[in-house]
Amino acid sequence: MIKRTNAQPPVEFTGLKSGEVESTAAGLKAVTSALKHVLDEMNLPRALTVLNSMNQKDGFDCSGCAWPDPDGKRSRLGEYCENGAKAIAEEATTKKVDPAFFAKHSVNEIGSWSDYRIGKSGRITHPMVLKPGDTHYKPIDWKEAFDLIGSELNNLDSPHEAVFYTSGRTSNEAAYMYQLFVREFGTNNLPDCSNMCHESSGAGLVETLGIGKGSVTLEDFKHAELVIVMGQNPGTNHPRMLSALEDTKKNGGKIISVNPLIEAGLMNFKNPQKLGHLLGKGVKLTDLFLQVKINGDVALLKALMILLLEAENKNKGKVFDLDFIEQKTSGIEALIADLESHDFSDLVKQAGLQEKEVREAAQLLIENKKIIICWAMGLTQHKNGVHNIREVVNLLLLKGSIGKKGAGTCPVRGHSNVQGDRTMGIWEKPKPQFLDNLKKEFNFEPPRVHGFDVVEAIEAMHENKAKVFIGMGGNFISATPDTEFTAEALRKCNLTVHVSTKLNRSHIVHGKIALILPCITRSEKDVQNGKPQIVSVEDSMGVVHSSKGKLDPLSKHLLSELAIVSKIAQATFKQKSQTDWAGFNTNYDLVRDKIEATIPGFENFNERIRKPGGFYLPNNSREGDFTPTKTGKANFTINKVSQVAISDQEFTMMTIRTHDQFNTTIYGLHDRYRGIYNERRVILMNKNDIEKQGFNANDIVDIICEDDGVKRVAEKFIVYPYDIPEKCTATYFPEANVLVSLKNKAEISNTPASKSIVVKLRKS
Ligand SMILES: Nc1nc2c(c(=O)[nH]1)N[C@H]1C(S)=C(S)[C@@H](COP(=O)(O)OP(=O)(O)OC[C@H]3O[C@@H](n4cnc5c(=O)[nH]c(N)nc54)[C@H](O)[C@@H]3O)O[C@H]1N2
Ligand SMILES: Nc1nc2c(c(=O)[nH]1)N[C@H]1C(S)=C(S)[C@@H](COP(=O)(O)OP(=O)(O)OC[C@H]3O[C@@H](n4cnc5c(=O)[nH]c(N)nc54)[C@H](O)[C@@H]3O)O[C@H]1N2
Ligand SMILES: [Mo]
């Protein structure tokens, strides 16, 4: 059995209280909760400054999620949601983690705290170092820190021995500089949070449609006749998406939700931007709820397509879009043969559904032509994550529902600039064309061999093949799978460096030397050379727009992410580089000029980024042009129905977010919509399963996973009866990450299968 260390949050119970499961999202409760979170962290004038400029055209982009802002007028009641307010509360807090804090609390002590307490400690104010043998972080000069990084990097036998992680908040400009530095240094080791997130979407969409991004815009929601929301909890994770769903409903469209949990945000919505709504009944969102089993989605999609095929055979040309299929797609015959090889009733059973409700859903698909399918982690974080996405595409292609108004693919991104970071070249598998462009513009030979993704980076560090870890944001130890293995990997490194805003567990699980480099946040003014700078981000629908901070930086010792990259590059290359690393840092327009010169779609970047609302990037699938795929057409694909053989004692477990967290940042201890208060260490189970296992509600159980012959245990979770399909369970991320073996990952995309973990339970 694997030994527990402070890489995992401590086992401590905080006093579970259970309440009502809610069926309406947002409304007054959300408004009061938002204000409470903000005012807990700062005074009223500061609160008003941040809330009034968030997501406004001359303001800064909310770091909460990647949902787009309206193209037209923005609401004066505030263009943010409850969880956006929590995100800003967290980053604009005035609590400080300063040298006195680190002198008082040893690394070991901080490691024994909960993630909630660690995060609530505040913003980091000074660059800090932990040297071999030290028990406490100590302040370090910026220059000394950069020289240390430069010398450790230059001491490596090969540039491939360094790993450069990115979380998805980094601006386009900083991300571009970062990847440029890494490639000039000589490696493509650029793993990012996307590897754990929408990588399956990217892989599935590129193969089938020729672009890894979604095809819809916000406007499309107003024209859609049918929206299907699969594997996504928008009420918590993308609350502003509910306004788009409201638009669909207002115009007579229907909504189907597919989820093992009946999430409040899928059911009803009281728009906090509309006074009448706040006080009134709100709008009903979902028309048909399909409560699938975990990973029952391919089975469901196939069952639906079988019914469509039957209807099409009875009524030629009335169900499928035959012209579209004929002109724009490839592989229809194989798809039909595959559908004919499956039994409808078996599929429905595998999905955990009733035939009647599947037929009802099929009827909506038969009757309508403009269909949008939205999804998030419920589809991507499975062994067959890529298959899930490709099956979604199959369904849309049959209906000709891609590349026209009111229809298309909508992978809903997580981090606020995760899509932009990828556009900027944060990717371990860069396209040759992009590398050619870098070569031409910067006059160096970029490395061609693919780098490590997240899972490969962990393995490489564990095998001593990688010895320096640099993280541009994020919380690597808590976000990644197989916590204790990953901790061993990080602890073997010569140097671990985190560019961070807030204290997190990754600062505690460190290499032989560790650095924390504190940076300004998006809500803070970024002044270089006496001039205020803007940065840019790309949202989930490919709109690139500017972001400009409003607050004075919390400490005068902070640098911008861009300045940090520039100085790391100068310290590493000394005089050897032809790139003007120091120059970039004086004026971000110079970085944007380089982006324009090397990445398609950024023509007149500096001019267009200053237009309120920004601009759309080109998107072939939005235009109905699928020529970039290997066949030159949109591709139907054949996907396997997942066959997880689960014995009587086994369960499939998904790891999900509460309403009070942003990934590994714990805003609070409640999961209000699910009625679970003041406790994170719970395991959601079906009543019948609880009974069959001989458990009672509130029993304490250990969760065990023996996936690859290694016994992984997450100790002490409270059994919590919940409306979840039998044989399915849920726990919160990151407490349960210790159970996810590195080998439990999606085929093709390598995304950890954090939503299909096969576990056993025993009374603790
Ligand atoms: N407030 C807040 N906002 C966030 C985040 C946050 O942590 N907090 N995180 C951001 C990030 S990085 C991301 S990627 C997104 C995440 O956004 P989501 O993907 O909505 O987040 P999860 O909590 O992982 O929820 C997954 C949903 O999928 C369902 N699900 C799980 N397994 C299956 C399955 O097999 N089939 C189906 N059909 N459904 C399934 C779960 O019940 C749950 O409703 O949100 C972003 N926005
Ligand atoms: N079991 C399980 N594991 C998962 C998931 C799951 O659903 N289940 N979801 C996965 C997903 S979808 C994702 S995206 C990853 C998330 O993985 P990460 O992106 O690595 O994690 P975060 O918690 O978002 O990172 C939070 C930290 O980022 C830093 N930070 C915040 N803002 C800034 C900034 O502006 N600049 C800089 N430099 N730093 C900043 C702060 O120090 C904060 O502590 O986790 C993945 N892990
Ligand atoms: Mo994510």
Short mmCIF file of C-alpha atoms in Angstrom, two decimals, residues 189-608:
data_model
loop_
_atom_site.label_atom_id
_atom_site.label_comp_id
_atom_site.label_asym_id
_atom_site.label_seq_id
_atom_site.Cartn_x
_atom_site.Cartn_y
_atom_site.Cartn_z
CA ASN A 189 8.11 19.81 -22.87
CA LEU A 190 5.09 22.06 -22.45
CA PRO A 191 2.44 20.03 -20.58
CA ASP A 192 -0.60 22.04 -19.52
CA CYS A 193 -3.82 21.77 -17.56
CA SER A 194 -5.60 21.09 -20.85
CA ASN A 195 -3.97 17.66 -20.87
CA MET A 196 -6.18 16.87 -17.85
CA CYS A 197 -9.20 18.71 -19.16
CA HIS A 198 -10.40 19.14 -22.75
CA GLU A 199 -7.55 17.26 -24.47
CA SER A 200 -10.05 14.55 -25.42
CA SER A 201 -12.22 17.21 -27.06
CA GLY A 202 -9.31 18.59 -29.04
CA ALA A 203 -8.22 15.13 -30.18
CA GLY A 204 -11.75 14.06 -31.16
CA LEU A 205 -12.62 17.30 -32.93
CA VAL A 206 -9.40 17.69 -34.93
CA GLU A 207 -9.78 14.20 -36.35
CA THR A 208 -13.44 14.60 -37.26
CA LEU A 209 -13.84 18.32 -38.05
CA GLY A 210 -10.31 19.63 -38.60
CA ILE A 211 -10.17 22.01 -35.63
CA GLY A 212 -9.82 21.34 -31.92
CA LYS A 213 -12.17 24.14 -30.90
CA GLY A 214 -15.95 24.32 -30.71
CA SER A 215 -17.95 25.77 -33.60
CA VAL A 216 -20.76 27.76 -31.98
CA THR A 217 -20.98 31.40 -30.88
CA LEU A 218 -23.22 32.88 -28.18
CA GLU A 219 -25.60 34.05 -30.90
CA ASP A 220 -26.20 30.44 -31.97
CA PHE A 221 -27.95 29.71 -28.66
CA LYS A 222 -30.65 32.16 -29.68
CA HIS A 223 -31.35 30.20 -32.85
CA ALA A 224 -30.96 26.63 -31.62
CA GLU A 225 -34.02 24.41 -31.70
CA LEU A 226 -32.44 21.85 -29.42
CA VAL A 227 -29.51 22.08 -27.01
CA ILE A 228 -28.11 18.97 -25.37
CA VAL A 229 -25.96 19.51 -22.28
CA MET A 230 -23.85 16.44 -21.55
CA GLY A 231 -21.45 15.82 -18.70
CA GLN A 232 -21.45 19.36 -17.50
CA ASN A 233 -22.57 21.26 -14.41
CA PRO A 234 -23.01 24.80 -15.72
CA GLY A 235 -24.86 26.14 -12.65
CA THR A 236 -21.62 25.83 -10.71
CA ASN A 237 -18.85 25.87 -13.27
CA HIS A 238 -20.16 28.16 -16.03
CA PRO A 239 -23.05 30.05 -14.47
CA ARG A 240 -23.17 32.66 -17.23
CA MET A 241 -23.95 29.87 -19.68
CA LEU A 242 -27.40 29.70 -18.08
CA SER A 243 -28.25 33.05 -19.73
CA ALA A 244 -27.49 31.47 -23.11
CA LEU A 245 -29.70 28.48 -22.29
CA GLU A 246 -32.38 30.95 -21.21
CA ASP A 247 -32.14 32.57 -24.68
CA THR A 248 -32.69 29.18 -26.29
CA LYS A 249 -35.79 28.59 -24.19
CA LYS A 250 -37.13 32.10 -24.79
CA ASN A 251 -37.06 31.46 -28.52
CA GLY A 252 -38.91 28.17 -28.22
CA GLY A 253 -35.92 25.81 -28.21
CA LYS A 254 -35.76 22.66 -26.11
CA ILE A 255 -33.07 21.40 -23.76
CA ILE A 256 -32.04 17.83 -22.98
CA SER A 257 -29.61 17.22 -20.13
CA VAL A 258 -27.54 14.09 -19.82
CA ASN A 259 -25.94 13.63 -16.42
CA PRO A 260 -25.80 11.06 -13.60
CA LEU A 261 -26.71 13.89 -11.21
CA ILE A 262 -29.74 16.14 -11.48
CA GLU A 263 -27.72 19.33 -11.11
CA ALA A 264 -29.66 22.45 -10.02
CA GLY A 265 -28.20 24.60 -12.78
CA LEU A 266 -29.63 22.29 -15.42
CA MET A 267 -33.15 22.56 -14.07
CA ASN A 268 -34.23 26.14 -13.34
CA PHE A 269 -32.56 29.52 -13.50
CA LYS A 270 -33.25 32.88 -11.90
CA ASN A 271 -31.17 35.38 -13.84
CA PRO A 272 -29.45 37.67 -11.34
CA GLN A 273 -29.06 40.31 -14.05
CA LYS A 274 -32.84 40.68 -14.31
CA LEU A 275 -34.68 42.15 -11.38
CA GLY A 276 -38.01 40.57 -12.35
CA HIS A 277 -36.33 37.17 -12.41
CA LEU A 278 -34.65 37.57 -9.07
CA LEU A 279 -37.95 37.98 -7.36
CA GLY A 280 -40.11 35.83 -9.65
CA LYS A 281 -40.15 32.15 -10.51
CA GLY A 282 -37.27 32.11 -12.98
CA VAL A 283 -37.18 29.92 -16.10
CA LYS A 284 -37.34 26.19 -16.48
CA LEU A 285 -34.32 24.97 -18.47
CA THR A 286 -34.25 21.19 -19.01
CA ASP A 287 -37.22 19.67 -20.85
CA LEU A 288 -35.93 16.10 -20.70
CA PHE A 289 -33.44 14.82 -18.16
CA LEU A 290 -31.56 11.62 -18.97
CA GLN A 291 -29.93 10.39 -15.78
CA VAL A 292 -27.29 8.19 -17.40
CA LYS A 293 -24.90 5.93 -15.61
CA ILE A 294 -21.34 7.21 -15.41
CA ASN A 295 -19.77 6.59 -18.83
CA GLY A 296 -23.08 5.52 -20.38
CA ASP A 297 -22.86 8.24 -23.02
CA VAL A 298 -21.60 6.29 -26.03
CA ALA A 299 -24.31 3.70 -25.41
CA LEU A 300 -26.94 6.45 -25.22
CA LEU A 301 -25.70 8.23 -28.34
CA LYS A 302 -25.68 4.98 -30.29
CA ALA A 303 -29.19 4.13 -29.10
CA LEU A 304 -30.37 7.55 -30.26
CA MET A 305 -28.70 7.17 -33.65
CA ILE A 306 -30.33 3.76 -34.09
CA LEU A 307 -33.74 5.39 -33.62
CA LEU A 308 -32.82 8.17 -36.04
CA LEU A 309 -31.74 5.60 -38.60
CA GLU A 310 -35.05 3.73 -38.23
CA ALA A 311 -37.00 6.94 -38.70
CA GLU A 312 -34.85 7.94 -41.67
CA ASN A 313 -35.40 4.55 -43.31
CA LYS A 314 -39.14 5.04 -42.99
CA ASN A 315 -39.06 8.60 -44.25
CA LYS A 316 -36.09 9.16 -46.57
CA GLY A 317 -34.41 12.54 -46.29
CA LYS A 318 -36.67 13.75 -43.52
CA VAL A 319 -34.42 12.89 -40.58
CA PHE A 320 -30.82 12.95 -41.82
CA ASP A 321 -29.44 15.88 -43.78
CA LEU A 322 -28.61 13.85 -46.88
CA ASP A 323 -27.14 16.73 -48.91
CA PHE A 324 -24.79 17.66 -46.09
CA ILE A 325 -23.79 14.02 -45.57
CA GLU A 326 -23.19 13.55 -49.28
CA GLN A 327 -21.23 16.74 -49.87
CA LYS A 328 -19.36 17.26 -46.66
CA THR A 329 -18.75 13.98 -44.85
CA SER A 330 -16.92 10.73 -45.17
CA GLY A 331 -17.62 7.33 -43.61
CA ILE A 332 -21.42 7.18 -43.37
CA GLU A 333 -21.61 3.57 -44.60
CA ALA A 334 -19.34 2.29 -41.86
CA LEU A 335 -21.30 4.22 -39.25
CA ILE A 336 -24.59 2.71 -40.41
CA ALA A 337 -23.08 -0.76 -40.41
CA ASP A 338 -21.86 -0.16 -36.86
CA LEU A 339 -25.30 1.03 -35.71
CA GLU A 340 -26.90 -2.05 -37.28
CA SER A 341 -24.55 -4.30 -35.33
CA HIS A 342 -25.88 -3.06 -31.97
CA ASP A 343 -29.02 -3.97 -30.10
CA PHE A 344 -31.12 -0.99 -29.07
CA SER A 345 -32.37 -2.49 -25.80
CA ASP A 346 -28.88 -3.54 -24.73
CA LEU A 347 -27.58 -0.04 -25.36
CA VAL A 348 -30.37 1.57 -23.36
CA LYS A 349 -29.62 -0.80 -20.49
CA GLN A 350 -25.91 -0.03 -20.66
CA ALA A 351 -26.70 3.65 -20.48
CA GLY A 352 -28.80 2.94 -17.39
CA LEU A 353 -31.93 4.47 -18.92
CA GLN A 354 -35.52 3.56 -19.85
CA GLU A 355 -36.52 2.97 -23.50
CA LYS A 356 -39.35 5.49 -23.22
CA GLU A 357 -37.14 8.42 -22.31
CA VAL A 358 -34.57 7.55 -24.99
CA ARG A 359 -37.38 7.46 -27.57
CA GLU A 360 -38.56 10.84 -26.34
CA ALA A 361 -35.07 12.27 -26.81
CA ALA A 362 -34.84 10.71 -30.28
CA GLN A 363 -38.15 12.33 -31.22
CA LEU A 364 -36.71 15.77 -30.40
CA LEU A 365 -33.69 14.97 -32.56
CA ILE A 366 -35.89 13.76 -35.41
CA GLU A 367 -38.09 16.86 -35.35
CA ASN A 368 -35.34 19.46 -35.12
CA LYS A 369 -32.51 20.50 -37.37
CA LYS A 370 -30.60 23.15 -35.47
CA ILE A 371 -28.89 21.29 -32.66
CA ILE A 372 -26.09 22.33 -30.32
CA ILE A 373 -24.33 19.81 -28.10
CA CYS A 374 -22.43 21.21 -25.10
CA TRP A 375 -20.12 19.18 -22.93
CA ALA A 376 -17.34 19.34 -20.37
CA MET A 377 -15.47 16.98 -18.05
CA GLY A 378 -18.26 14.39 -17.79
CA LEU A 379 -17.35 13.35 -21.34
CA THR A 380 -13.62 14.00 -21.56
CA GLN A 381 -12.22 12.43 -18.38
CA HIS A 382 -12.85 8.79 -19.28
CA LYS A 383 -10.74 6.04 -20.81
CA ASN A 384 -12.96 6.42 -23.84
CA GLY A 385 -13.10 10.24 -23.59
CA VAL A 386 -12.13 10.74 -27.22
CA HIS A 387 -14.76 8.19 -28.27
CA ASN A 388 -17.40 10.18 -26.39
CA ILE A 389 -16.56 13.33 -28.33
CA ARG A 390 -16.42 11.58 -31.69
CA GLU A 391 -19.82 10.01 -31.03
CA VAL A 392 -21.25 13.47 -30.31
CA VAL A 393 -19.86 14.59 -33.66
CA ASN A 394 -21.44 11.57 -35.40
CA LEU A 395 -24.86 12.58 -34.15
CA LEU A 396 -24.44 16.22 -35.21
CA LEU A 397 -23.15 15.21 -38.64
CA LEU A 398 -26.16 12.96 -39.30
CA LYS A 399 -28.35 16.00 -38.73
CA GLY A 400 -26.11 18.36 -40.74
CA SER A 401 -25.90 20.33 -37.52
CA ILE A 402 -22.41 21.78 -37.80
CA GLY A 403 -21.45 24.97 -39.58
CA LYS A 404 -24.86 26.55 -39.65
CA LYS A 405 -26.69 29.09 -37.54
CA GLY A 406 -28.08 27.73 -34.29
CA ALA A 407 -26.13 24.48 -34.50
CA GLY A 408 -22.78 22.96 -33.70
CA THR A 409 -20.23 21.73 -31.21
CA CYS A 410 -19.76 23.45 -27.86
CA PRO A 411 -16.99 22.04 -25.68
CA VAL A 412 -17.22 24.38 -22.69
CA ARG A 413 -13.68 25.24 -21.62
CA GLY A 414 -12.55 25.53 -18.06
CA HIS A 415 -9.77 27.99 -17.27
CA SER A 416 -10.32 31.50 -18.53
CA ASN A 417 -7.48 31.40 -21.10
CA VAL A 418 -6.87 27.71 -21.58
CA GLN A 419 -7.98 27.92 -25.21
CA GLY A 420 -5.79 30.98 -25.85
CA ASP A 421 -2.74 29.33 -24.32
CA ARG A 422 -3.09 26.50 -26.82
CA THR A 423 -3.51 28.96 -29.69
CA MET A 424 -0.26 30.61 -28.52
CA GLY A 425 1.64 27.34 -28.83
CA ILE A 426 1.46 25.91 -25.31
CA TRP A 427 1.41 22.34 -26.55
CA GLU A 428 3.75 19.41 -26.36
CA LYS A 429 2.89 18.41 -29.93
CA PRO A 430 3.32 21.60 -31.98
CA LYS A 431 2.44 21.65 -35.67
CA PRO A 432 5.49 21.75 -38.00
CA GLN A 433 4.10 24.87 -39.69
CA PHE A 434 4.09 26.77 -36.40
CA LEU A 435 7.70 25.75 -35.70
CA ASP A 436 8.67 26.85 -39.20
CA ASN A 437 7.11 30.24 -38.49
CA LEU A 438 9.07 30.56 -35.24
CA LYS A 439 12.26 29.61 -37.03
CA LYS A 440 11.75 32.25 -39.68
CA GLU A 441 10.79 35.00 -37.27
CA PHE A 442 13.34 34.32 -34.53
CA ASN A 443 16.17 32.68 -36.37
CA PHE A 444 16.71 29.60 -34.23
CA GLU A 445 16.08 25.92 -34.89
CA PRO A 446 13.01 24.89 -32.83
CA PRO A 447 13.03 21.32 -31.48
CA ARG A 448 10.88 19.01 -33.61
CA VAL A 449 10.52 16.02 -31.31
CA HIS A 450 7.28 16.04 -29.31
CA GLY A 451 7.52 16.87 -25.63
CA PHE A 452 5.93 15.41 -22.50
CA ASP A 453 2.27 15.88 -21.67
CA VAL A 454 1.22 15.92 -18.00
CA VAL A 455 1.21 12.15 -17.49
CA GLU A 456 4.48 11.69 -19.38
CA ALA A 457 6.09 14.56 -17.46
CA ILE A 458 5.25 12.88 -14.14
CA GLU A 459 6.68 9.60 -15.36
CA ALA A 460 9.82 11.34 -16.65
CA MET A 461 10.43 13.13 -13.34
CA HIS A 462 9.89 9.86 -11.49
CA GLU A 463 12.47 8.15 -13.69
CA ASN A 464 14.94 11.03 -13.24
CA LYS A 465 14.67 11.84 -16.92
CA ALA A 466 13.38 15.28 -16.04
CA LYS A 467 15.05 17.23 -13.25
CA VAL A 468 13.70 20.76 -13.34
CA PHE A 469 9.99 21.59 -13.06
CA ILE A 470 8.68 25.07 -13.78
CA GLY A 471 4.97 25.81 -13.34
CA MET A 472 3.41 28.89 -14.91
CA GLY A 473 0.48 29.05 -12.49
CA GLY A 474 -1.58 26.10 -11.38
CA ASN A 475 -1.24 23.62 -8.57
CA PHE A 476 0.41 20.60 -10.13
CA ILE A 477 0.45 18.25 -7.15
CA SER A 478 -3.23 18.71 -6.36
CA ALA A 479 -4.52 18.77 -9.94
CA THR A 480 -2.69 15.69 -11.18
CA PRO A 481 -3.62 12.01 -10.65
CA ASP A 482 -1.81 9.47 -8.52
CA THR A 483 -0.95 12.03 -5.85
CA GLU A 484 1.74 10.13 -3.95
CA PHE A 485 3.52 8.92 -7.09
CA THR A 486 3.49 12.45 -8.48
CA ALA A 487 4.81 13.76 -5.17
CA GLU A 488 7.73 11.33 -5.38
CA ALA A 489 8.35 12.56 -8.90
CA LEU A 490 8.44 16.23 -7.85
CA ARG A 491 10.60 15.51 -4.81
CA LYS A 492 13.23 13.91 -7.05
CA CYS A 493 13.68 17.12 -9.05
CA ASN A 494 16.76 19.31 -8.57
CA LEU A 495 14.62 22.41 -8.78
CA THR A 496 10.89 23.13 -8.67
CA VAL A 497 9.68 26.63 -9.52
CA HIS A 498 6.14 27.97 -9.22
CA VAL A 499 4.98 31.26 -10.66
CA SER A 500 2.00 31.80 -8.40
CA THR A 501 -0.46 34.26 -7.01
CA LYS A 502 -1.59 32.26 -4.00
CA LEU A 503 -0.09 29.73 -1.67
CA ASN A 504 -0.94 26.14 -2.59
CA ARG A 505 0.08 22.56 -1.88
CA SER A 506 2.54 22.48 -4.77
CA HIS A 507 4.77 24.84 -2.77
CA ILE A 508 4.93 22.20 -0.05
CA VAL A 509 5.75 19.21 -2.27
CA HIS A 510 9.02 20.45 -3.68
CA GLY A 511 12.32 19.55 -5.32
CA LYS A 512 15.76 19.78 -3.72
CA ILE A 513 15.58 23.54 -4.18
CA ALA A 514 12.22 25.28 -4.53
CA LEU A 515 11.30 28.77 -5.67
CA ILE A 516 8.01 30.62 -5.44
CA LEU A 517 7.84 33.54 -7.86
CA PRO A 518 4.85 35.77 -7.08
CA CYS A 519 3.11 37.55 -9.93
CA ILE A 520 0.44 40.20 -10.32
CA THR A 521 -3.09 39.04 -11.10
CA ARG A 522 -5.35 40.05 -13.96
CA SER A 523 -7.26 42.49 -11.79
CA GLU A 524 -4.05 44.43 -11.01
CA LYS A 525 -2.48 47.21 -13.07
CA ASP A 526 0.44 46.07 -15.18
CA VAL A 527 2.73 49.06 -15.72
CA GLN A 528 5.95 48.63 -17.69
CA ASN A 529 8.32 51.47 -18.51
CA GLY A 530 5.83 53.88 -16.97
CA LYS A 531 3.07 52.79 -19.35
CA PRO A 532 -0.02 50.75 -18.42
CA GLN A 533 -0.13 47.52 -20.44
CA ILE A 534 -3.05 45.46 -21.64
CA VAL A 535 -3.03 41.72 -22.20
CA SER A 536 -5.38 39.52 -24.20
CA VAL A 537 -7.28 36.27 -23.72
CA GLU A 538 -9.38 33.96 -25.90
CA ASP A 539 -12.70 32.65 -24.63
CA SER A 540 -14.43 29.32 -25.21
CA MET A 541 -15.88 30.55 -28.53
CA GLY A 542 -12.67 31.89 -30.04
CA VAL A 543 -13.17 35.59 -29.28
CA VAL A 544 -9.88 37.33 -28.48
CA HIS A 545 -10.28 40.41 -26.33
CA SER A 546 -8.27 42.63 -24.04
CA SER A 547 -7.97 42.60 -20.29
CA LYS A 548 -6.76 45.54 -18.23
CA GLY A 549 -6.24 45.49 -14.48
CA LYS A 550 -7.71 48.16 -12.21
CA LEU A 551 -6.20 47.62 -8.78
CA ASP A 552 -2.77 48.62 -7.56
CA PRO A 553 -0.62 45.49 -7.14
CA LEU A 554 -0.83 44.14 -3.61
CA SER A 555 2.94 44.29 -3.12
CA LYS A 556 5.69 46.23 -4.84
CA HIS A 557 7.75 43.06 -5.10
CA LEU A 558 5.42 41.42 -7.63
CA LEU A 559 6.30 41.06 -11.31
CA SER A 560 4.06 40.34 -14.27
CA GLU A 561 4.17 36.82 -15.72
CA LEU A 562 5.60 38.32 -18.88
CA ALA A 563 8.40 40.06 -16.96
CA ILE A 564 9.18 36.80 -15.18
CA VAL A 565 9.52 34.90 -18.46
CA SER A 566 11.62 37.67 -19.96
CA LYS A 567 14.01 37.61 -17.01
CA ILE A 568 14.25 33.84 -16.88
CA ALA A 569 15.14 33.92 -20.58
CA GLN A 570 17.79 36.62 -20.06
CA ALA A 571 19.32 34.71 -17.15
CA THR A 572 19.35 31.48 -19.15
CA PHE A 573 20.57 32.72 -22.53
CA LYS A 574 22.78 35.59 -21.28
CA GLN A 575 24.02 37.25 -24.50
CA LYS A 576 23.51 34.17 -26.66
CA SER A 577 19.99 34.83 -27.91
CA GLN A 578 19.05 36.91 -30.95
CA THR A 579 15.61 37.50 -29.46
CA ASP A 580 15.10 40.85 -27.75
CA TRP A 581 13.96 39.36 -24.45
CA ALA A 582 14.46 42.59 -22.53
CA GLY A 583 12.60 44.62 -25.15
CA PHE A 584 9.38 42.58 -25.02
CA ASN A 585 9.02 43.50 -21.42
CA THR A 586 8.93 47.23 -22.06
CA ASN A 587 5.91 47.18 -24.35
CA TYR A 588 3.52 44.26 -24.83
CA ASP A 589 2.61 45.54 -28.31
CA LEU A 590 5.99 44.14 -29.39
CA VAL A 591 4.92 40.67 -28.27
CA ARG A 592 1.63 41.04 -30.13
CA ASP A 593 3.56 41.96 -33.29
CA LYS A 594 5.38 38.63 -33.03
CA ILE A 595 2.14 36.75 -32.41
CA GLU A 596 0.74 38.38 -35.55
CA ALA A 597 3.81 37.35 -37.52
CA THR A 598 3.67 33.68 -36.53
CA ILE A 599 0.06 32.68 -35.77
CA PRO A 600 -2.72 32.87 -38.38
CA GLY A 601 -5.80 34.90 -37.49
CA PHE A 602 -4.01 37.72 -35.66
CA GLU A 603 -3.73 40.22 -38.51
CA ASN A 604 -3.58 43.82 -37.21
CA PHE A 605 -3.55 42.38 -33.73
CA ASN A 606 -2.56 45.57 -31.93
CA GLU A 607 -5.28 47.53 -33.61
CA ARG A 608 -8.05 44.97 -33.31
#
